[in-house]
CSV table of C-alpha atoms in Angstrom, one decimal:
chain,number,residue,atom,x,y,z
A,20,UNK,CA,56.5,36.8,145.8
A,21,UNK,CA,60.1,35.8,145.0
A,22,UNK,CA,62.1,33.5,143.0
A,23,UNK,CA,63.1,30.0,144.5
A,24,UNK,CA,60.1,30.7,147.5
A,25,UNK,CA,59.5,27.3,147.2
A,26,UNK,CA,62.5,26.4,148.4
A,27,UNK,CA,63.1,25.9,152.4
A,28,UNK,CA,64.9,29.6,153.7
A,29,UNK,CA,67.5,27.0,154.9
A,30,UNK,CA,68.2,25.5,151.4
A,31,UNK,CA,68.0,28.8,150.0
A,32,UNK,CA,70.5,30.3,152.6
A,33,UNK,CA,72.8,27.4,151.6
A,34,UNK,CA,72.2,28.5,148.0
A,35,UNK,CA,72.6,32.4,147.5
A,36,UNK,CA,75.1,34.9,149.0
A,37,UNK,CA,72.1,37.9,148.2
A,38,UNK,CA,68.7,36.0,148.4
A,39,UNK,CA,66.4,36.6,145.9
A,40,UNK,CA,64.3,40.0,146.5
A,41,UNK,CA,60.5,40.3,146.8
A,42,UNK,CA,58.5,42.0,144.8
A,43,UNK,CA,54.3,42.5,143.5
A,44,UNK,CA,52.6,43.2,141.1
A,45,UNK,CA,53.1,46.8,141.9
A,46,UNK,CA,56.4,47.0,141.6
A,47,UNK,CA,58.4,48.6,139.1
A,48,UNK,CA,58.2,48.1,135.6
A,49,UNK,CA,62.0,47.4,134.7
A,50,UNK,CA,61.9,45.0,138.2
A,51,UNK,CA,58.9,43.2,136.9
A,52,UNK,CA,60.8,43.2,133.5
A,53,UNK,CA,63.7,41.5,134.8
A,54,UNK,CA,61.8,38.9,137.2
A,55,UNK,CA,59.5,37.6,134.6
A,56,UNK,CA,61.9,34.2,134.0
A,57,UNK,CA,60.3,31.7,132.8
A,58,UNK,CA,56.9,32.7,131.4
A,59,UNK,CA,54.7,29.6,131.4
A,60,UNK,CA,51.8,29.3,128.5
A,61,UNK,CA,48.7,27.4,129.4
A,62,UNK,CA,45.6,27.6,127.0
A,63,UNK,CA,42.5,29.2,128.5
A,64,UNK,CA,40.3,26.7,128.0
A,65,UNK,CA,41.7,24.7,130.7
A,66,UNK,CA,38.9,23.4,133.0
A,67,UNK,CA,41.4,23.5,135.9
A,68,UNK,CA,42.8,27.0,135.7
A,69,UNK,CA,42.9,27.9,139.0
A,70,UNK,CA,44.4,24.9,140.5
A,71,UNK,CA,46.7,24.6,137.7
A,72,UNK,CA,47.8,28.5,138.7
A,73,UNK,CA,48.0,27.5,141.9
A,74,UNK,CA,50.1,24.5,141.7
A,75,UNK,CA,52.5,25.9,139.5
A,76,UNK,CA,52.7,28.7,141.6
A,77,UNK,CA,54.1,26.3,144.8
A,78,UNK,CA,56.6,24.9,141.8
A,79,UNK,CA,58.5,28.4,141.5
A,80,UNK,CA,56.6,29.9,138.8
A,81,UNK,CA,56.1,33.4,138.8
A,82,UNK,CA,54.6,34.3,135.8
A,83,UNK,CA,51.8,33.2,133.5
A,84,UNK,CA,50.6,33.8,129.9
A,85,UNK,CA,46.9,32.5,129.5
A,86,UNK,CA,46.0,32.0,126.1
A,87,UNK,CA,42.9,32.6,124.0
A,88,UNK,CA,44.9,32.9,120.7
A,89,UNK,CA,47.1,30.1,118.9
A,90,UNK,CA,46.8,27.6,121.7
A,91,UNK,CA,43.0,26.9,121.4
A,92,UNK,CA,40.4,26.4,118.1
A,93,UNK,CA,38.9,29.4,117.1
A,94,UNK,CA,35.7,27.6,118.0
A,95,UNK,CA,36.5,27.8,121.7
A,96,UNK,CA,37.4,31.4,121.8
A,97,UNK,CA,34.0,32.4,123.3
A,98,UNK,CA,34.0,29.2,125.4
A,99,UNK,CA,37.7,30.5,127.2
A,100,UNK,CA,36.5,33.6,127.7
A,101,UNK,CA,34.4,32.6,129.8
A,102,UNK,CA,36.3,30.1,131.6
A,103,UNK,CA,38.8,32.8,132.2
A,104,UNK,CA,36.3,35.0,134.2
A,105,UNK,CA,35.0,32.3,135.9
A,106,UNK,CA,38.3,30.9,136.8
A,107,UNK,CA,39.5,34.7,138.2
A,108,UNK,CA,37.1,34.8,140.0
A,109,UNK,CA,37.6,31.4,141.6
A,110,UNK,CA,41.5,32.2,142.4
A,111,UNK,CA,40.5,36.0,143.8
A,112,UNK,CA,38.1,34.4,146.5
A,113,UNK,CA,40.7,31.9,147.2
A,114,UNK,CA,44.0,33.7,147.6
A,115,UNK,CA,42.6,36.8,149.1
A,116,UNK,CA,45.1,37.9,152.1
A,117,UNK,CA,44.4,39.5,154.8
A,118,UNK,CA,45.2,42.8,153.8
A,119,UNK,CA,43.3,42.0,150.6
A,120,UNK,CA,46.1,41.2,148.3
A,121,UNK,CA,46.2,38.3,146.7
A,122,UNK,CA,48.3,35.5,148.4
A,123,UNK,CA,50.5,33.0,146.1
A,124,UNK,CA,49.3,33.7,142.7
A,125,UNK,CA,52.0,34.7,140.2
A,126,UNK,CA,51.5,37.7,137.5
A,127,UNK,CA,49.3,36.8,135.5
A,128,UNK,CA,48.6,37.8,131.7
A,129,UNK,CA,45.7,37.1,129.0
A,130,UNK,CA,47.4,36.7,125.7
A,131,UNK,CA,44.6,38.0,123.5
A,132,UNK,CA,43.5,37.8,119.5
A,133,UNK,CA,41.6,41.1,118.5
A,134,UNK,CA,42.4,44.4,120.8
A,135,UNK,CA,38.5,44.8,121.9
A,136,UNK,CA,38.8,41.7,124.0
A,137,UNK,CA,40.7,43.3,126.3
A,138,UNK,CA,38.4,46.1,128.0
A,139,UNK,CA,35.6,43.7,127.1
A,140,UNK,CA,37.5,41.2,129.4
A,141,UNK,CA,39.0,43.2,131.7
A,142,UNK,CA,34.6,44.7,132.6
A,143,UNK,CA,33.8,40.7,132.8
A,144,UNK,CA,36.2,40.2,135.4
A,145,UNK,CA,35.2,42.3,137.6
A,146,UNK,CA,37.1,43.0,140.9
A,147,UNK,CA,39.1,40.3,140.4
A,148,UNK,CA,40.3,42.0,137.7
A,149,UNK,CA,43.2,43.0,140.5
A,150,UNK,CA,44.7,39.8,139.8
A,151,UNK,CA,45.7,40.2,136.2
A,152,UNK,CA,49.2,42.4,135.5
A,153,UNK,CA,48.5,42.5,131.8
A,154,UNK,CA,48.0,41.8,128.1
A,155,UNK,CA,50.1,39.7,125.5
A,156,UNK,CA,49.6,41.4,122.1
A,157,UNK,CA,50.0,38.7,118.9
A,158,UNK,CA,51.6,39.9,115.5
A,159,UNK,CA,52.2,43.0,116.7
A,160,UNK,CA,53.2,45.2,113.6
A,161,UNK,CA,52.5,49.5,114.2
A,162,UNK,CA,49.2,48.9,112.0
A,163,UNK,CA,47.7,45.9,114.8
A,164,UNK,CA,49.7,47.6,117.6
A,165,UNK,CA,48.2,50.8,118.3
A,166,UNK,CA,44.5,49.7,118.0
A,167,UNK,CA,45.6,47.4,121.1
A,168,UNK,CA,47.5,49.6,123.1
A,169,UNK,CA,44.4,51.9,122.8
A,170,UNK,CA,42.4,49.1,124.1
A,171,UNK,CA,44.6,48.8,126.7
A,172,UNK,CA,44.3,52.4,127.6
A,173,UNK,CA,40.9,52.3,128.3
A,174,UNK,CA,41.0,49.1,129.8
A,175,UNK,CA,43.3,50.5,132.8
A,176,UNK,CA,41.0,53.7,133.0
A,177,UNK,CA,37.9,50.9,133.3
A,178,UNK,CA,39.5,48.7,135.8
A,179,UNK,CA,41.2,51.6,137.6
A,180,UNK,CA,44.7,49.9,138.2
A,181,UNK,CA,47.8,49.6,136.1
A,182,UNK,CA,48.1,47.1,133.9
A,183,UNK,CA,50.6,45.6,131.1
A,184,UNK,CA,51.7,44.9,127.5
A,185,UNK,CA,53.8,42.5,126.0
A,186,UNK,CA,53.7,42.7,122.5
A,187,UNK,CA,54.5,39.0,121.0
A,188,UNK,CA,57.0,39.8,117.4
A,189,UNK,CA,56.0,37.3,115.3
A,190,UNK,CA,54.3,38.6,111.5
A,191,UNK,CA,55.9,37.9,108.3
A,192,UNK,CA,57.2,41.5,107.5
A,193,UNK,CA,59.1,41.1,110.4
A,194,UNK,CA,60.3,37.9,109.3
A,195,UNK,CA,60.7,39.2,105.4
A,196,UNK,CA,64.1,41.0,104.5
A,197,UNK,CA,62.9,43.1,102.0
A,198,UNK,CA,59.9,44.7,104.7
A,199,UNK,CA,61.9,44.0,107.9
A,200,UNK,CA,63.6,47.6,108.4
A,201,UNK,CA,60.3,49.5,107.9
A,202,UNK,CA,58.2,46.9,110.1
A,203,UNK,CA,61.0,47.3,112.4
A,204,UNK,CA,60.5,50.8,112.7
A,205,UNK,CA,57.0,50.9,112.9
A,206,UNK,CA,57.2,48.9,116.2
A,207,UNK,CA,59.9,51.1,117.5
A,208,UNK,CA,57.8,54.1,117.0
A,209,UNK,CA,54.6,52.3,118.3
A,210,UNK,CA,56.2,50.6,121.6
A,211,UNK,CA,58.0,54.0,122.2
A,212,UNK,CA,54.9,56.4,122.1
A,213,UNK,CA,53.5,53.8,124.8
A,214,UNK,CA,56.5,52.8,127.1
A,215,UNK,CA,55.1,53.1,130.2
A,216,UNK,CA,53.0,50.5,129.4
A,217,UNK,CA,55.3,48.2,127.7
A,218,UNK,CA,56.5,45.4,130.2
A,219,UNK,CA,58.8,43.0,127.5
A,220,UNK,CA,58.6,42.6,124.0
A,221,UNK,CA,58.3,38.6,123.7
A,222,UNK,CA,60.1,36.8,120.0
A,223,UNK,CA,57.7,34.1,118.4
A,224,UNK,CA,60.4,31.9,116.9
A,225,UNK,CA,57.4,29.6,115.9
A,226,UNK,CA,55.8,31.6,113.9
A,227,UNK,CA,59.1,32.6,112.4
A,228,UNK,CA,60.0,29.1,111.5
A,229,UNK,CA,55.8,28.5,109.8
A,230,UNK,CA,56.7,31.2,107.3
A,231,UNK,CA,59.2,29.2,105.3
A,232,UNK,CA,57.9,25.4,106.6
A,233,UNK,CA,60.7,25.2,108.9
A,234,UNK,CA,61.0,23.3,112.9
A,235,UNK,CA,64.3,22.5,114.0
A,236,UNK,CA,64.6,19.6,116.2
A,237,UNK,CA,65.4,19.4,120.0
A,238,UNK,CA,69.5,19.2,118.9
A,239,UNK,CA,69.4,22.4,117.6
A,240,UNK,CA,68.4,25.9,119.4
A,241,UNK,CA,66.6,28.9,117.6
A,242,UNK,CA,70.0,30.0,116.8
A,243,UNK,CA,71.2,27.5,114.6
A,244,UNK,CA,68.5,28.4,112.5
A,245,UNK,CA,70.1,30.8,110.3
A,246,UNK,CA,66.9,33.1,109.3
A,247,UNK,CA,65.6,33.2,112.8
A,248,UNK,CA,69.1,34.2,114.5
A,249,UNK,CA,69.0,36.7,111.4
A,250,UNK,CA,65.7,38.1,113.2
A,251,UNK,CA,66.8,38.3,116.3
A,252,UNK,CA,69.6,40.0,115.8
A,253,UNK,CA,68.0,42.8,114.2
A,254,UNK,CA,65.3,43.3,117.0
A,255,UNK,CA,67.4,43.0,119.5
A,256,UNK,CA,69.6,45.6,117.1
A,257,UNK,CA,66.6,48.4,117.1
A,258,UNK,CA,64.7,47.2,120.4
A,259,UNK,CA,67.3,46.1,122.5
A,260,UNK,CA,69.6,48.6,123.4
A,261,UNK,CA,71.4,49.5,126.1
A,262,UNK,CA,70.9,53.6,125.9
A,263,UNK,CA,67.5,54.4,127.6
A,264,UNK,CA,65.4,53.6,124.0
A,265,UNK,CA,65.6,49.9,124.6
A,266,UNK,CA,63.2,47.3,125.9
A,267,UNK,CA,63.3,43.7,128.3
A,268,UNK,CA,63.3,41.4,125.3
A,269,UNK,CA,62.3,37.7,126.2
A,270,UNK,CA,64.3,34.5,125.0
A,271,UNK,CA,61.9,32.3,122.6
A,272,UNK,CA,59.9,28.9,123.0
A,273,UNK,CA,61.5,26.0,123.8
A,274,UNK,CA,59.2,23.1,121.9
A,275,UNK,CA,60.4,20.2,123.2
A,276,UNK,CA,59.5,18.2,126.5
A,277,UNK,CA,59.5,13.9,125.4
A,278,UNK,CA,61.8,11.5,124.5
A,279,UNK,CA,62.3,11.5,120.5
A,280,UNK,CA,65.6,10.1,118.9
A,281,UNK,CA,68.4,12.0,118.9
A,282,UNK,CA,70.3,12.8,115.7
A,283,UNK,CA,73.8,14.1,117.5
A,284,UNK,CA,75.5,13.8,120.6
A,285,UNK,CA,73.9,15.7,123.9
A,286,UNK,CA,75.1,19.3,123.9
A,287,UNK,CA,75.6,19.0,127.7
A,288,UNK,CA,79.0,18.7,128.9
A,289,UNK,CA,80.2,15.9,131.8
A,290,UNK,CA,82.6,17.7,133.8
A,291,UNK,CA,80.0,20.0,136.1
A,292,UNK,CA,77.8,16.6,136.7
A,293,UNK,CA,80.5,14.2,138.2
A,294,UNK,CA,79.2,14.5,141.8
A,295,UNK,CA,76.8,13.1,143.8
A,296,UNK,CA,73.3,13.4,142.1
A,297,UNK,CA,74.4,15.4,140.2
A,298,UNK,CA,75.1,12.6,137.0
A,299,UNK,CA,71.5,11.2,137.4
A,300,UNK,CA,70.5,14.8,136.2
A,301,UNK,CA,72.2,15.1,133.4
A,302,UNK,CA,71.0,12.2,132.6
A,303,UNK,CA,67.4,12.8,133.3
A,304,UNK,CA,68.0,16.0,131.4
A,305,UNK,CA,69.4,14.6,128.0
A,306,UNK,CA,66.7,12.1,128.4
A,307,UNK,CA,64.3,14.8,127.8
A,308,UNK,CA,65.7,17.3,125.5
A,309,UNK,CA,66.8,19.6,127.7
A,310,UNK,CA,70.3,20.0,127.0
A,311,UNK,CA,69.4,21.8,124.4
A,312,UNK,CA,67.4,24.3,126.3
A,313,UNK,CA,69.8,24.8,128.2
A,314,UNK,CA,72.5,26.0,125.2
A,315,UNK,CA,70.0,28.0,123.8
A,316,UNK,CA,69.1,29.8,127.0
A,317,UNK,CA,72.7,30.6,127.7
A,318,UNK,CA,72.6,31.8,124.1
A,319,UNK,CA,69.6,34.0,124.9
A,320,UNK,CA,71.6,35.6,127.4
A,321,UNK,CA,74.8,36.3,125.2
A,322,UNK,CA,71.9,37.6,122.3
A,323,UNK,CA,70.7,40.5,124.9
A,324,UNK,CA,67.5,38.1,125.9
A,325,UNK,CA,66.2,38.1,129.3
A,326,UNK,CA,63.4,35.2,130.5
A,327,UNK,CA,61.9,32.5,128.1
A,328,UNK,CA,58.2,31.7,126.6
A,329,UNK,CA,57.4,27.9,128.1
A,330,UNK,CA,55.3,25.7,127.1
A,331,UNK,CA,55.8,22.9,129.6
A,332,UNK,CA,56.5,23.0,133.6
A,333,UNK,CA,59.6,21.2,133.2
A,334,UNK,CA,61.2,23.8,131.4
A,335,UNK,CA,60.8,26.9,134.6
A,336,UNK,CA,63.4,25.7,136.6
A,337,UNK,CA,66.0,25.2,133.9
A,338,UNK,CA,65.4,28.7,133.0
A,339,UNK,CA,65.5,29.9,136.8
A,340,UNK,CA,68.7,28.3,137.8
A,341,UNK,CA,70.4,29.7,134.7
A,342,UNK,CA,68.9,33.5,135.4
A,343,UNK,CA,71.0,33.1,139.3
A,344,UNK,CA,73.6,35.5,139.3
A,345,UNK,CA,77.2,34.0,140.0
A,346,UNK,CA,79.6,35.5,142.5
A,347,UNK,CA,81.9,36.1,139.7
A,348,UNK,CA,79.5,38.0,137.8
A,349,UNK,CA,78.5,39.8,140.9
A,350,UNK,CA,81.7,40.9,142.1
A,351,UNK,CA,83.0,42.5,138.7
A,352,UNK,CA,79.7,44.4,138.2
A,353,UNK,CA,79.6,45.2,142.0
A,354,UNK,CA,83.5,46.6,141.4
A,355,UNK,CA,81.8,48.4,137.8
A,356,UNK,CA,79.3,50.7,139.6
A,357,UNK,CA,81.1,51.6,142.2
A,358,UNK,CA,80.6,55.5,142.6
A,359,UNK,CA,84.3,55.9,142.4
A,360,UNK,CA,84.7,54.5,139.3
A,361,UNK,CA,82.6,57.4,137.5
A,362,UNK,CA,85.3,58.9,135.8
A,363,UNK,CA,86.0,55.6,134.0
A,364,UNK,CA,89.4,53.2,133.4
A,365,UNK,CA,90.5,49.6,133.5
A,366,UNK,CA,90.6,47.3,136.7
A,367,UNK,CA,91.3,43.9,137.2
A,368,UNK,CA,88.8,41.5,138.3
A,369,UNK,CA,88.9,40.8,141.7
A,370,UNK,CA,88.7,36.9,140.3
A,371,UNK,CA,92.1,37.9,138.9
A,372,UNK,CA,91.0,36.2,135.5
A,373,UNK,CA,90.0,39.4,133.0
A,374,UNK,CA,89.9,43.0,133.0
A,375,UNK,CA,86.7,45.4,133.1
A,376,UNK,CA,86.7,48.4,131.5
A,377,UNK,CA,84.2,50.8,133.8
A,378,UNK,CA,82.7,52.7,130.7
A,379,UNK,CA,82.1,50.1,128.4
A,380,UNK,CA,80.7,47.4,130.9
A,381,UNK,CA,78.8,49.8,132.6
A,382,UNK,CA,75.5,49.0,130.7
A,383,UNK,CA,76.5,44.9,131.0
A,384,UNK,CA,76.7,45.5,135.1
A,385,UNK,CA,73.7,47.8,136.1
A,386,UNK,CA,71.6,44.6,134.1
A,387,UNK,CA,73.7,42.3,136.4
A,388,UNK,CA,72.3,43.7,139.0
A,389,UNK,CA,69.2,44.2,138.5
A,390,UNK,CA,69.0,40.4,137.3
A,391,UNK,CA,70.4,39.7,140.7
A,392,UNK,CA,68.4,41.9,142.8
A,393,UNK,CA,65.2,39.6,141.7
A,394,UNK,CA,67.1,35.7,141.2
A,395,UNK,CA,69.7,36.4,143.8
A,396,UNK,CA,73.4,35.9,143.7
A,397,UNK,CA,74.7,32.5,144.1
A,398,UNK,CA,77.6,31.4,146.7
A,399,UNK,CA,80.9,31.6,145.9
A,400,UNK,CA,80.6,27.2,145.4
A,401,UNK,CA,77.2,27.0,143.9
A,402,UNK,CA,77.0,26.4,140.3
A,403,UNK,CA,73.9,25.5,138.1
A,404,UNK,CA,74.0,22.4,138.8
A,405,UNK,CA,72.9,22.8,142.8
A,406,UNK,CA,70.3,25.5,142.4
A,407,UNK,CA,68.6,23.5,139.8
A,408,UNK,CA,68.8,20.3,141.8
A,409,UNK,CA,67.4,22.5,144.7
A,410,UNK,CA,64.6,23.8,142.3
A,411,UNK,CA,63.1,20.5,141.1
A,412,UNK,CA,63.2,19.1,144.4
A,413,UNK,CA,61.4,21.9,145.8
């Protein structure tokens, strides 16, 4: 699979000066780590799975949380768990290839609620148990954590193929000031004993907000919201770095996806909309809260966030467009890493519009591209604005 593949190759080669790279589910960890994007939640229960895997699949989406925790009644747990197998096993006989691989379905993960589910599901499923890249762990904490990456241990030796964890950071002691450092720890220990098997540690901003009876509304992103940027700081502080100790951290849920009121003025900007279609979408994407995602995603990315949890279709290609690589940003990390620049120093963009120092933008430009090897480099005149116009219309 590969990002924008539902695009025509001749749209695409209009798009990107480096198209977007393959990859599988057996590719490596930081690759997967970086291609995740948009990460789209869909509860368990759903009596469609497979088609709806399927369809979103031919929309661009190339991964997918499937949920039997927060997104369905406890009374229905039992009930999605078996759904979940029955659905597998529906999408394995219908998108085996012909070398046996499966054939258009994105990486898929089960988020779970207790850590036995997770061999216990992984033995249901059976050989179509191939199709599944991994687990997402809720309120993980070092206490919860290592009972389910234990679980997950012996799930892989069960199901004899590699499989994933991405724990979600959402408990109050994370949230709490006077527990945060120790709880912090505890996870760094916990995700570090286990990081081969750590894909992306996922924020629950949600969760965050429930602890003091808070929801901001679609003007304002995650980060206006004083204790949650607070939070995120301090994970991305301890979790996030750039040394070899860090993890792919994901950008958090965007909530909104219908009309409501709006208290302020969109967020989003005329000037880069004043051609062509192009002023129709802004429109259509002021109309549904969406200029707001957008802020907040570019904010993700200044935070040291990668990706985003979705909630809703319409949010994927957003997301996508905004993970594309510009030439600009291309060029100066190309110019970074070159193997002549080793010993360090100062050069001038070849933009001629700011300076990079080697040593200090070294971390910045080996992410650059890697985040371009898997969402592709965009043309010297292709902004936002035309990848995301060629996302939607597919």
């Amino acid at each position: 699979m590969h990002h924008f593949g539902h695009i025509s190759p001749l749209v695409r080669s209009q798009l990107f000066h480096q198209q977007p790279a393959d990859f599988t589910s057996g590719s490596p960890a930081p690759v997967l780590a970086a291609a995740l994007g948009a990460t789209l939640y869909s509860p368990a229960t759903r009596p469609q799975l497979a088609d709806d895997v399927l369809k979103q699949a031919a929309r661009g989406v190339v991964s997918m949380v499937l949920c039997l925790e927060d997104s369905i009644d406890d009374a229905d747990v039992a009930a999605g768990e078996a759904n979940l197998v029955r659905q597998f096993a529906e999408l394995d006989d219908r998108c085996a290839g012909p070398s046996g691989d499966p054939d258009g379905v994105p990486l898929l993960f089960v988020r779970v609620r207790e850590p036995e589910q997770i061999p216990d599901l992984v033995h249901r499923l059976g050989a179509s148990a191939r199709l599944l890249s991994g687990f997402v762990l809720p309120k993980f904490t070092e206490d919860r954590g290592t009972a389910f990456l234990e679980a997950l241990t012996r799930a892989e030796a069960l199901g004899g193929r590699r499989l994933f964890a991405m724990p979600v950071l959402e408990s109050p002691e994370l949230l709490h000031l006077e527990t945060r450092a120790d709880t912090l720890a505890g996870i760094a220990r916990t995700v570090g004993k286990y990081r081969d098997r750590i894909l992306a540690l996922r924020l629950g901003v949600t969760d965050f907000c429930s602890a003091y009876g808070l929801r901001r509304t679609p003007d304002m992103t995650a980060y206006d919201v004083q204790i949650v940027a607070a939070v995120i700081a301090d994970v991305v502080n301890v979790l996030g770095r750039s040394d070899g100790t860090g993890f792919t951290i994901t950008g958090p849920v965007w909530e909104y996806f219908r009309v409501q009121e709006r208290m302020f003025k969109p967020q989003l900007r005329r000037s880069p909309f004043m051609e062509g279609r192009a002023d129709q979408l802004r429109t259509a994407l002021i109309e549904h809260d969406l200029d707001g995602l957008l802020r907040e995603i570019g904010l993700d990315r200044a935070n040291g966030l990668l990706g985003k949890t979705c909630i809703h279709p319409s949010h994927v290609m957003p997301v996508h467009a905004l993970s594309v690589v510009s030439h600009e940003e291309f060029s100066d990390a190309r110019d970074i890493v070159r193997p002549e620049r080793d010993g360090g120093g100062v050069l001038r963009s070849a933009y001629t519009n700011k300076m990079n120092e080697v040593k200090p933008h070294r971390a910045w430009a080996e992410r650059t591209l890697l985040r371009a090897e898997v969402f592709g480099v965009a043309r010297e005149d292709i902004g936002f604005v035309e990848l995301l116009t060629a996302g939607l219309s597919g």
